[in-house]
Short mmCIF file of C-alpha atoms in Angstrom, two decimals:
data_model
loop_
_atom_site.label_atom_id
_atom_site.label_comp_id
_atom_site.label_asym_id
_atom_site.label_seq_id
_atom_site.Cartn_x
_atom_site.Cartn_y
_atom_site.Cartn_z
CA MET A 460 53.64 109.57 63.10
CA SER A 461 54.14 105.91 64.48
CA LYS A 462 57.47 105.92 62.62
CA ARG A 463 58.65 108.53 64.79
CA GLU A 464 57.86 107.00 67.77
CA GLY A 465 59.59 103.64 66.83
CA ASP A 466 62.71 106.07 66.11
CA GLY A 467 62.56 107.57 69.36
CA GLY A 468 62.21 104.19 71.01
CA GLY A 469 65.00 102.79 69.42
CA ARG A 470 67.06 105.72 70.39
CA LYS A 471 66.09 105.17 74.16
CA ARG A 472 66.63 101.76 73.94
CA LYS A 473 70.34 102.72 72.67
CA THR A 474 71.00 104.80 75.65
CA GLU A 475 69.70 102.15 77.92
CA SER A 476 71.97 99.41 76.41
CA VAL A 477 74.71 101.53 76.54
CA GLN A 478 74.29 102.23 80.77
CA LYS A 479 73.83 98.86 81.09
CA THR A 480 77.25 97.66 79.41
CA ASP A 481 78.98 99.98 81.17
CA TYR A 482 77.50 98.49 84.66
CA SER A 483 78.03 95.29 83.46
CA ILE A 484 81.58 95.42 81.99
CA ASN A 485 83.09 93.56 84.66
CA THR A 486 81.14 90.54 84.63
CA SER A 487 81.28 90.85 80.60
CA SER A 488 84.81 90.60 80.40
CA LEU A 489 84.95 87.51 82.72
CA LEU A 490 82.58 85.99 80.53
CA ILE A 491 84.43 86.77 77.39
CA ALA A 492 87.89 85.60 79.19
CA ALA A 493 86.42 82.43 79.98
CA PHE A 494 85.11 81.60 76.46
CA LYS A 495 88.62 82.54 75.16
CA VAL A 496 89.62 79.84 77.22
CA PHE A 497 87.33 77.56 75.94
CA GLN A 498 88.02 78.73 72.16
CA GLN A 499 91.62 77.23 72.78
CA GLU A 500 90.50 74.34 74.16
CA LEU A 501 88.20 73.58 71.47
CA ASP A 502 90.59 74.24 68.61
CA THR A 503 93.36 72.23 70.45
CA LYS A 504 91.19 69.27 70.38
CA HIS A 505 89.95 70.03 66.80
CA ASP A 506 93.31 69.92 65.46
CA LYS A 507 94.47 67.08 67.08
CA TYR A 508 91.16 65.21 65.76
CA GLU A 509 91.80 66.71 62.12
CA ARG A 510 95.58 65.66 62.33
CA LEU A 511 94.13 62.06 63.30
CA VAL A 512 91.73 61.76 60.18
CA LYS A 513 94.61 62.89 58.23
CA LEU A 514 96.66 60.06 59.34
CA SER A 515 94.04 57.54 59.35
CA ARG A 516 93.56 58.42 55.60
CA ASP A 517 97.08 58.16 55.04
CA ILE A 518 96.66 54.57 56.77
CA THR A 519 93.82 53.71 54.41
CA ILE A 520 95.24 54.46 51.45
CA GLU A 521 98.85 52.63 52.08
CA SER A 522 96.76 49.63 53.48
CA LYS A 523 94.61 49.63 50.48
CA ARG A 524 97.70 49.24 48.02
CA THR A 525 98.93 46.66 50.19
CA ILE A 526 96.36 44.51 49.66
CA PHE A 527 96.23 45.18 45.77
CA LEU A 528 99.83 44.22 45.94
CA LEU A 529 98.69 40.86 47.97
CA HIS A 530 96.24 40.06 45.16
CA ARG A 531 98.67 39.50 43.11
CA VAL A 532 100.17 36.45 44.88
CA THR A 533 97.73 34.40 42.35
CA SER A 534 99.26 35.32 39.34
CA VAL A 535 102.96 35.69 40.33
CA PRO A 536 105.57 32.53 40.68
CA ASN A 537 107.05 34.13 43.39
CA VAL A 538 105.15 34.69 46.61
CA GLU A 539 107.99 35.28 48.77
CA GLU A 540 108.79 38.32 47.07
CA VAL A 541 105.54 39.65 46.75
CA LEU A 542 105.15 38.81 50.73
CA ASN A 543 108.25 40.68 51.57
CA GLU A 544 107.26 43.67 49.52
CA ALA A 545 103.94 43.84 51.24
CA ASP A 546 105.64 43.56 54.48
CA VAL A 547 107.66 46.71 53.66
CA LYS A 548 104.71 48.99 52.74
CA LEU A 549 103.09 47.57 56.16
CA ASP A 550 105.87 48.91 57.97
CA ALA A 551 105.42 52.32 56.73
CA VAL A 552 101.81 51.82 57.89
CA ARG A 553 102.76 50.91 60.98
CA GLN A 554 105.01 54.04 61.40
CA LYS A 555 101.98 55.96 60.85
CA VAL A 556 100.14 53.93 63.41
CA GLY A 557 102.76 55.11 65.64
CA GLN A 558 102.30 58.51 65.07
CA ILE A 559 98.61 57.80 66.12
CA ALA A 560 99.88 56.45 69.41
CA GLU A 561 102.25 59.42 69.69
CA GLU A 562 99.04 62.12 69.21
CA LEU A 563 97.15 59.62 71.94
CA ARG A 564 100.01 59.73 74.68
CA GLY A 565 98.20 60.84 77.65
CA GLU A 566 94.99 60.91 76.22
CA ASP A 567 91.38 59.16 76.03
CA LEU A 568 91.59 56.74 72.78
CA TYR A 569 87.96 56.77 72.64
CA GLN A 570 87.50 60.23 72.68
CA PHE A 571 89.17 60.48 69.28
CA HIS A 572 88.26 56.84 67.94
CA LYS A 573 86.09 58.27 65.56
CA ALA A 574 88.82 59.71 63.74
CA PHE A 575 91.06 56.65 62.96
CA THR A 576 88.73 53.87 63.26
CA SER A 577 88.69 53.40 59.50
CA GLY A 578 92.01 53.61 59.31
CA VAL A 579 92.90 50.96 61.70
CA GLN A 580 90.13 48.47 60.13
CA GLU A 581 91.65 49.07 56.75
CA TYR A 582 95.47 48.02 58.44
CA VAL A 583 93.80 44.96 60.31
CA GLU A 584 92.16 44.20 56.61
CA ALA A 585 95.90 44.43 55.16
CA VAL A 586 97.83 42.84 57.93
CA SER A 587 95.37 39.90 58.02
CA PHE A 588 95.34 39.17 54.38
CA HIS A 589 99.46 39.24 54.43
CA HIS A 590 99.23 36.87 57.65
CA PHE A 591 96.63 34.56 55.85
CA ILE A 592 98.72 33.95 52.98
CA LYS A 593 101.95 33.44 54.64
CA HIS A 594 100.31 31.11 57.38
CA ARG A 595 97.05 30.14 56.04
CA THR A 596 95.48 31.09 59.64
CA LEU A 597 93.40 33.97 61.42
CA ILE A 598 95.93 36.37 62.57
CA SER A 599 94.68 37.09 66.63
CA LEU A 600 94.36 40.42 68.49
CA GLU A 601 97.25 39.76 70.42
CA GLU A 602 99.97 39.26 67.49
CA ILE A 603 98.50 42.80 65.63
CA ASN A 604 98.58 44.76 68.77
CA ALA A 605 102.23 43.33 69.57
CA ARG A 606 103.32 44.35 66.48
CA LEU A 607 101.94 47.83 67.27
CA VAL A 608 104.48 48.73 69.69
CA PHE A 609 106.96 51.85 69.15
CA MET A 610 110.12 53.01 70.47
CA ARG A 611 110.59 56.75 70.68
CA HIS A 612 114.06 57.01 72.81
CA GLU A 613 115.49 59.62 70.28
CA LYS A 614 112.45 62.13 70.16
CA MET A 615 111.83 62.13 73.93
CA ASP A 616 115.86 62.83 74.56
CA THR A 617 115.69 66.15 72.46
CA LYS A 618 112.31 67.02 73.60
CA VAL A 619 111.95 66.95 77.09
CA GLY A 620 115.26 64.87 78.00
CA ALA A 621 115.74 66.44 81.25
CA GLU A 622 112.79 64.81 82.55
CA VAL A 623 113.39 61.44 81.64
CA LEU A 624 115.64 59.36 83.63
CA TRP A 625 116.39 56.71 81.31
CA PRO A 626 116.33 57.91 77.73
CA GLY A 627 115.29 55.25 75.77
CA THR A 628 112.62 53.38 77.86
CA CYS A 629 109.93 54.98 76.37
CA VAL A 630 107.80 52.80 74.75
CA LEU A 631 104.79 53.53 73.14
CA THR A 632 101.91 50.79 72.24
CA PHE A 633 98.79 51.23 70.31
CA GLN A 634 95.93 48.78 70.96
CA VAL A 635 93.40 47.81 68.28
CA THR A 636 90.03 47.88 70.18
CA HIS A 637 87.95 44.80 69.75
CA THR A 638 85.51 46.30 67.27
CA ASP A 639 88.13 47.38 64.91
CA TYR A 640 89.72 43.93 64.79
CA LEU A 641 86.05 42.59 64.21
CA LEU A 642 85.57 44.96 61.54
CA GLY A 643 88.87 44.51 59.79
CA VAL A 644 88.51 40.44 59.45
CA ALA A 645 84.72 41.07 58.34
CA ASP A 646 86.75 43.30 55.53
CA LEU A 647 89.09 40.77 55.00
CA THR A 648 86.42 37.98 53.95
CA GLY A 649 86.03 40.48 50.99
CA GLU A 650 89.59 40.06 50.04
CA LEU A 651 89.63 36.41 50.28
CA MET A 652 86.60 35.86 48.30
CA ARG A 653 88.45 38.02 45.51
CA MET A 654 91.28 36.01 45.80
CA CYS A 655 89.53 32.85 45.65
CA ILE A 656 87.82 33.73 42.40
CA SER A 657 91.13 34.74 40.90
CA SER A 658 92.73 31.90 41.87
CA VAL A 659 90.23 29.55 40.59
CA GLY A 660 90.84 31.63 36.73
CA ASN A 661 94.65 30.61 37.32
CA GLY A 662 93.84 27.01 37.61
CA ASP A 663 94.94 26.74 41.27
CA MET A 664 92.84 23.76 42.35
CA ASP A 665 93.24 23.62 46.25
CA THR A 666 93.52 27.56 47.41
CA PRO A 667 89.74 27.90 46.50
CA PHE A 668 88.35 25.13 49.03
CA GLU A 669 90.86 26.13 51.62
CA LEU A 670 89.56 29.36 51.47
CA SER A 671 86.22 28.17 51.61
CA ASN A 672 86.85 26.25 54.67
CA PHE A 673 88.91 28.99 56.03
CA LEU A 674 85.70 31.74 55.40
CA ARG A 675 83.20 29.10 56.82
CA GLU A 676 84.97 29.22 59.86
CA ILE A 677 84.67 32.85 59.99
CA HIS A 678 81.22 32.78 59.25
CA ASP A 679 80.85 30.95 62.04
CA GLY A 680 82.33 32.88 64.17
CA PHE A 681 80.61 36.09 63.27
CA SER A 682 77.26 33.82 63.65
CA TYR A 683 78.32 33.00 67.27
CA ILE A 684 78.70 36.84 68.12
CA GLY A 685 75.64 37.60 66.34
CA ASN A 686 73.89 40.41 67.12
CA THR A 687 75.56 40.36 70.52
CA GLY A 688 78.16 42.83 68.65
CA PRO A 689 78.36 46.56 67.99
CA TYR A 690 75.80 47.67 65.00
CA GLU A 691 78.71 47.80 62.32
CA VAL A 692 79.42 44.24 63.18
CA SER A 693 75.99 42.78 62.28
CA LYS A 694 75.89 45.19 59.21
CA LYS A 695 79.07 43.39 57.81
CA LEU A 696 77.34 39.98 58.19
CA HIS A 697 75.26 40.32 55.32
CA THR A 698 78.32 41.22 52.81
CA LEU A 699 80.01 38.16 54.78
CA ARG A 700 77.37 35.98 53.58
CA GLN A 701 77.59 36.89 50.43
CA SER A 702 81.02 36.43 50.13
CA LEU A 703 80.80 32.96 51.53
CA SER A 704 78.08 32.15 49.27
CA LYS A 705 80.12 33.16 46.19
CA VAL A 706 83.07 31.27 47.26
CA GLU A 707 80.71 28.01 47.90
CA ASP A 708 79.61 28.56 44.72
CA ALA A 709 82.95 28.11 43.01
CA CYS A 710 83.75 25.26 44.84
CA TYR A 711 80.92 23.61 44.08
CA THR A 712 81.45 24.14 40.04
CA LEU A 713 85.00 23.20 40.47
CA LYS A 714 83.81 19.65 42.14
CA VAL A 715 81.17 19.34 39.39
CA ARG A 716 83.31 20.42 36.28
CA GLY A 717 86.34 18.71 38.00
CA SER A 718 84.59 15.23 37.99
CA GLU A 719 83.88 15.86 34.01
CA ILE A 720 87.34 16.34 32.95
CA PRO A 721 90.61 15.92 34.10
CA LYS A 722 92.02 18.57 36.43
CA HIS A 723 95.04 19.84 34.12
CA MET A 724 92.59 20.35 31.50
CA LEU A 725 89.64 21.70 33.90
CA ALA A 726 92.64 24.39 33.97
CA ASP A 727 92.89 24.90 30.87
CA VAL A 728 89.48 25.42 30.38
CA PHE A 729 89.15 27.83 33.37
CA SER A 730 92.38 29.51 31.89
CA SER A 731 90.99 29.99 28.54
CA ARG A 732 87.83 31.20 29.52
CA THR A 733 89.64 34.01 31.29
CA ALA A 734 91.59 34.65 28.56
CA LEU A 735 88.65 34.76 26.27
CA MET A 736 87.02 37.17 28.59
CA ASP A 737 89.93 39.30 28.82
CA GLN A 738 90.18 39.42 25.40
CA ASP A 739 86.32 40.61 25.17
CA GLU A 740 86.99 43.26 27.33
CA GLY A 741 89.79 44.72 25.55
CA VAL A 742 88.14 44.80 22.48
CA PRO A 743 85.51 47.62 22.65
CA MET B 1117 94.92 30.60 68.40
CA SER B 1118 92.37 28.71 66.26
CA VAL B 1119 89.68 30.78 64.31
CA THR B 1120 87.00 29.60 67.14
CA GLU B 1121 89.28 30.61 70.05
CA MET B 1122 89.45 33.56 68.63
CA PHE B 1123 85.90 34.40 68.36
CA SER B 1124 85.04 33.20 71.88
CA TYR B 1125 87.28 35.31 73.43
CA ILE B 1126 85.79 38.51 71.68
CA GLN B 1127 82.49 37.47 72.30
CA GLY B 1128 83.69 37.31 76.00
CA PHE B 1129 85.28 40.83 75.72
CA LEU B 1130 82.08 42.07 74.07
CA SER B 1131 79.49 40.56 76.51
CA ALA B 1132 81.75 42.07 79.90
CA ASP B 1133 81.26 45.32 77.32
CA GLN B 1134 77.38 44.97 77.69
CA ASP B 1135 77.23 44.19 81.16
CA ILE B 1136 79.15 47.36 81.47
CA ARG B 1137 76.87 49.46 79.59
CA GLU B 1138 73.87 47.95 81.19
CA ASP B 1139 75.19 49.02 84.45
CA ILE B 1140 75.78 52.53 83.21
CA ARG B 1141 72.33 52.91 81.83
CA LYS B 1142 70.69 51.71 84.68
CA VAL B 1143 72.44 54.62 86.86
CA VAL B 1144 71.57 56.92 84.03
CA GLN B 1145 68.07 56.33 84.14
CA VAL B 1146 68.13 57.15 87.44
CA LEU B 1147 70.27 60.20 87.38
CA GLU B 1148 67.27 61.53 84.61
CA GLN B 1149 64.60 60.91 86.76
CA THR B 1150 66.13 63.20 89.17
CA ALA B 1151 67.09 65.81 86.42
CA ARG B 1152 63.49 65.26 85.79
CA GLU B 1153 62.43 66.54 89.13
CA ILE B 1154 64.99 69.66 89.53
CA LEU B 1155 63.30 70.64 86.19
CA THR B 1156 59.71 70.53 87.58
CA VAL B 1157 61.02 72.50 90.55
CA LEU B 1158 62.61 75.32 88.25
CA GLN B 1159 59.79 75.16 85.70
CA SER B 1160 57.10 76.81 88.65
CA VAL B 1161 59.52 80.05 87.85
CA HIS B 1162 57.51 80.57 84.68
CA GLN B 1163 54.13 80.74 86.79
CA PRO B 1164 53.11 84.18 88.03
CA THR B 1165 52.89 82.81 91.47
CA GLY B 1166 56.45 81.40 91.09
CA PHE B 1167 57.76 84.53 90.56
CA LYS B 1168 58.14 85.55 94.33
CA ASP B 1169 59.68 82.32 95.64
CA ILE B 1170 62.62 82.19 93.27
CA PRO B 1171 65.01 81.83 95.93
CA SER B 1172 63.38 79.13 97.51
CA LYS B 1173 62.84 77.09 94.34
CA CYS B 1174 66.48 77.32 93.65
CA LEU B 1175 67.06 75.94 97.63
CA LYS B 1176 65.13 73.40 96.65
CA ALA B 1177 66.65 72.41 93.59
CA ARG B 1178 70.26 72.70 95.27
CA GLU B 1179 68.89 70.21 97.56
CA LEU B 1180 67.98 67.86 94.72
CA PHE B 1181 71.77 68.30 93.55
CA CYS B 1182 72.93 66.58 96.35
CA THR B 1183 71.25 63.53 95.39
CA VAL B 1184 72.60 64.23 91.71
CA GLN B 1185 76.29 64.02 93.56
CA ALA B 1186 75.36 60.72 95.06
CA GLN B 1187 73.98 59.18 91.85
CA ILE B 1188 77.29 60.58 89.78
CA ALA B 1189 79.40 59.01 92.37
CA ASP B 1190 77.93 55.88 91.79
CA LEU B 1191 77.69 55.89 88.24
CA LYS B 1192 81.71 56.35 88.51
CA THR B 1193 82.21 53.01 90.14
CA LYS B 1194 80.24 51.55 87.11
CA PHE B 1195 83.48 51.66 84.74
CA PRO B 1196 87.26 52.23 84.45
CA VAL B 1197 87.93 55.81 84.88
CA GLU B 1198 90.10 55.90 82.00
CA GLN B 1199 87.57 55.00 79.30
CA TYR B 1200 85.22 57.35 80.17
CA TYR B 1201 84.97 58.59 76.66
CA ARG B 1202 84.20 54.75 75.72
CA PHE B 1203 81.02 55.29 77.19
CA HIS B 1204 80.51 58.86 76.98
CA GLU B 1205 77.31 58.17 74.88
CA HIS B 1206 75.49 56.93 77.77
CA TRP B 1207 75.64 60.21 80.29
CA ARG B 1208 76.20 62.71 77.40
CA PHE B 1209 72.78 63.81 77.24
CA VAL B 1210 72.14 64.02 80.96
CA LEU B 1211 75.02 66.01 81.85
CA GLN B 1212 73.91 68.20 79.38
CA ARG B 1213 70.58 68.34 81.13
CA LEU B 1214 72.04 68.69 84.55
CA THR B 1215 74.61 71.40 83.49
CA PHE B 1216 71.78 73.20 81.98
CA LEU B 1217 70.20 73.08 85.40
CA ALA B 1218 72.86 73.97 87.53
CA ALA B 1219 73.41 76.77 85.22
CA PHE B 1220 69.62 78.42 85.37
CA VAL B 1221 69.89 77.79 89.21
CA VAL B 1222 73.17 79.65 89.17
CA TYR B 1223 71.30 82.57 87.01
CA LEU B 1224 68.05 82.84 89.09
CA GLU B 1225 70.39 83.11 92.14
CA SER B 1226 72.98 85.76 90.80
CA GLU B 1227 72.15 86.52 87.05
CA SER B 1228 75.52 85.51 86.29
CA LEU B 1229 77.14 82.93 83.77
CA VAL B 1230 77.95 79.69 85.71
CA THR B 1231 81.44 78.52 85.22
CA ARG B 1232 82.62 75.43 84.44
CA GLU B 1233 84.38 75.00 88.14
CA GLU B 1234 80.69 75.77 89.82
CA VAL B 1235 79.12 73.23 87.36
CA THR B 1236 81.26 70.35 88.36
CA ASN B 1237 81.15 71.53 92.14
CA ILE B 1238 77.32 71.26 92.02
CA LEU B 1239 77.59 67.92 89.93
CA GLY B 1240 80.41 66.35 91.87
CA THR B 1241 82.44 66.12 89.07
CA GLU B 1242 85.99 66.93 88.04
CA VAL B 1243 87.08 69.46 85.58
CA ASP B 1244 90.06 68.05 84.60
CA ARG B 1245 90.19 64.79 82.53
CA GLU B 1246 93.20 63.50 83.99
CA LYS B 1247 91.56 63.56 87.36
CA GLY B 1248 88.52 61.24 86.59
CA PHE B 1249 85.08 61.71 86.06
CA HIS B 1250 84.79 65.27 84.14
CA LEU B 1251 82.36 67.22 82.46
CA ASP B 1252 83.15 67.35 79.02
CA ILE B 1253 83.64 71.22 77.40
CA GLU B 1254 80.93 70.60 74.66
CA ASP B 1255 78.27 69.19 77.25
CA TYR B 1256 78.99 72.11 79.53
CA LEU B 1257 78.28 74.54 76.13
CA ALA B 1258 75.58 72.71 75.06
CA GLY B 1259 73.69 72.83 78.77
CA ILE B 1260 74.56 76.57 78.56
CA LEU B 1261 72.94 76.67 75.46
CA ILE B 1262 69.87 75.07 76.79
CA MET B 1263 69.72 77.68 79.48
CA ALA B 1264 69.49 80.48 76.74
CA SER B 1265 66.45 78.99 75.05
CA GLU B 1266 65.07 78.53 78.56
CA LEU B 1267 65.95 82.48 79.63
CA SER B 1268 64.13 83.48 76.66
CA ARG B 1269 60.62 82.03 77.71
CA LEU B 1270 61.82 83.26 81.05
CA ALA B 1271 61.87 86.73 79.65
CA VAL B 1272 58.44 86.42 78.07
CA ASN B 1273 56.71 85.16 81.14
CA SER B 1274 58.23 87.62 83.38
CA VAL B 1275 56.58 90.23 81.06
CA THR B 1276 52.96 88.51 81.76
CA ALA B 1277 53.81 88.45 85.51
CA GLY B 1278 54.51 92.17 85.36
CA ASP B 1279 58.24 92.24 85.93
CA TYR B 1280 59.71 94.32 83.20
CA GLY B 1281 63.12 94.52 84.48
CA ARG B 1282 64.03 91.28 84.15
CA PRO B 1283 63.54 91.17 80.42
CA LEU B 1284 66.13 93.93 80.14
CA ARG B 1285 68.75 91.87 82.07
CA ILE B 1286 68.05 88.69 80.29
CA SER B 1287 68.61 90.32 77.04
CA ASN B 1288 72.10 91.87 78.17
CA PHE B 1289 73.03 88.39 79.59
CA ILE B 1290 72.04 86.58 76.20
CA ASN B 1291 73.82 89.31 74.20
CA GLU B 1292 77.04 88.66 76.15
CA LEU B 1293 76.51 84.90 76.01
CA ASP B 1294 76.25 85.30 71.93
CA SER B 1295 79.52 87.52 71.51
CA GLY B 1296 81.20 84.64 74.00
CA PHE B 1297 79.85 82.17 71.32
CA ARG B 1298 81.01 83.76 68.80
CA LEU B 1299 84.56 83.38 69.72
CA LEU B 1300 84.32 80.22 69.48
CA ASN B 1301 85.38 77.87 66.13
CA LEU B 1302 82.54 75.34 66.01
CA LYS B 1303 82.99 72.56 63.56
CA ASN B 1304 79.80 71.19 61.99
CA ASP B 1305 78.53 69.13 64.92
CA PRO B 1306 75.78 68.81 67.33
CA LEU B 1307 77.25 71.86 69.51
CA ARG B 1308 77.30 73.90 66.50
CA LYS B 1309 73.70 73.13 65.69
CA ARG B 1310 72.43 74.03 68.92
CA TYR B 1311 74.30 77.44 68.85
CA ASP B 1312 72.74 78.16 65.67
CA GLY B 1313 69.50 78.02 67.85
CA LEU B 1314 70.88 80.73 70.05
CA LYS B 1315 69.94 83.65 67.69
CA TYR B 1316 66.48 82.53 67.76
CA ASP B 1317 66.59 83.16 71.51
CA VAL B 1318 68.16 86.47 71.15
CA LYS B 1319 65.61 87.51 68.52
CA LYS B 1320 62.84 86.58 70.82
CA ILE B 1321 64.33 88.24 73.53
CA GLU B 1322 64.91 91.51 71.77
CA GLU B 1323 61.34 91.51 70.45
CA VAL B 1324 60.28 91.27 74.20
CA VAL B 1325 62.83 94.27 75.24
CA TYR B 1326 61.34 96.29 71.95
CA ASP B 1327 57.70 95.89 72.61
CA LEU B 1328 58.59 97.06 76.54
CA SER B 1329 60.45 99.78 74.92
CA ILE B 1330 58.02 101.03 72.75
CA ARG B 1331 55.36 101.29 75.22
CA GLY B 1332 57.69 102.87 77.65
CA LEU B 1333 56.79 99.80 79.87
CA ALA B 1334 60.31 99.42 81.01
CA LYS B 1335 60.74 103.41 82.04
CA GLU B 1336 57.49 103.27 84.00
CA GLN B 1337 58.48 100.54 85.98
CA GLU B 1338 61.69 102.00 86.97
CA ALA B 1339 59.99 105.26 87.73
CA GLU B 1340 57.68 103.41 90.05
CA GLY B 1341 60.76 101.77 91.71
CA ASP B 1342 62.07 105.40 92.33
CA LYS B 1343 58.90 106.50 94.18
#
């Protein structure tokens, strides 16, 4: 009984809704047309975002490789060669950054910032590490940005040549944001710590102290910024403290052991120790 | 440049950034207050007594939107226009609420979906990013989705108030809206989560329509209207 009623109600409803759609067919197609526009707009935006994420990932990978390469300076006699090789790699990374700049042409950098921030940070880390090994100073934000200027005349000529009055004048720039710079430098401290420990292992007596001074300077800088900076910066401050205390401990040990035995012998102690460690690792 | 110099330069930049954000936050707070006032005005349409004077409520809301325009104009002066997305998070939420309110007013007036152009006219923003302070498309869509849940409430309450025709019209409208949203390829983002809530609104309205149909209430009122 009730079932039949229910069926009847359903049928009635169906016919009604058919009538209604007929009535509203105009507004409906308008609405659908509007949503088709939205669809395109969102798709374009998402596609761009995805392309940027991909570029950022490539930048991260290449920057990490460069950093690994740079770590070899502690164990290789010819530092210059390693630095040059790293510079070639960094040039490739810069080309990728140039592609990001191209994607962002005429766009709001911050709209897509999340897509490429990690890659840019990694690049800052690599380039500042390279700079430190070469000059023993902290690279400035201007210096980083100065190398991220790209000439794009060829492409402009072929694509929209007619609109460009002076071919070759198209200059693309990429600006690393202050936050990305800070976060990259914070990551750099981790690399410096690693470099310090490995140079101790290699019997280099000066680099650890130099590094510890530099790290302290950076640490002081970060403490100066403190909690006023972005959230991510304060998060990295903890890791920075850990790295710093590791380096300071290493310097302390060097000093204490250094007073016990002459320098050249101390180097032997450290290197034989690392040799032993290597053996231990090799056995199992 | 020494390390210390570098850090103090960055600190300078960061504190300038903080100042801008502080300014924006203040204006946004005022804007949120106005949005709440508009909402209060519009909430009365859910009351049985409020049903009769929907037009006057809409007029009142429209007046308040003038205040919104002035406040948004004030907001525009607080930051460089090309850095909209740097501070987007600050006004994102309130713009979604305002879009919802504008869409709700337009729906109550004409029972149609507000276009993006209309919203920008009501709020005093631009449509295109290039022209200045604009309404982000995702914020517009999010605002529309907030309206959908408000309409499902309205469907329920209009039955309580004795208006059996409105739920049917709302049902059609929401179904169209749903098929519109189905066209979009949403990513796994907040907008997507909002959209996932739409099906519950659709369901709720369908239940109301079902209840009315099964009891012949909708028909009854139409017949009364014919007499």
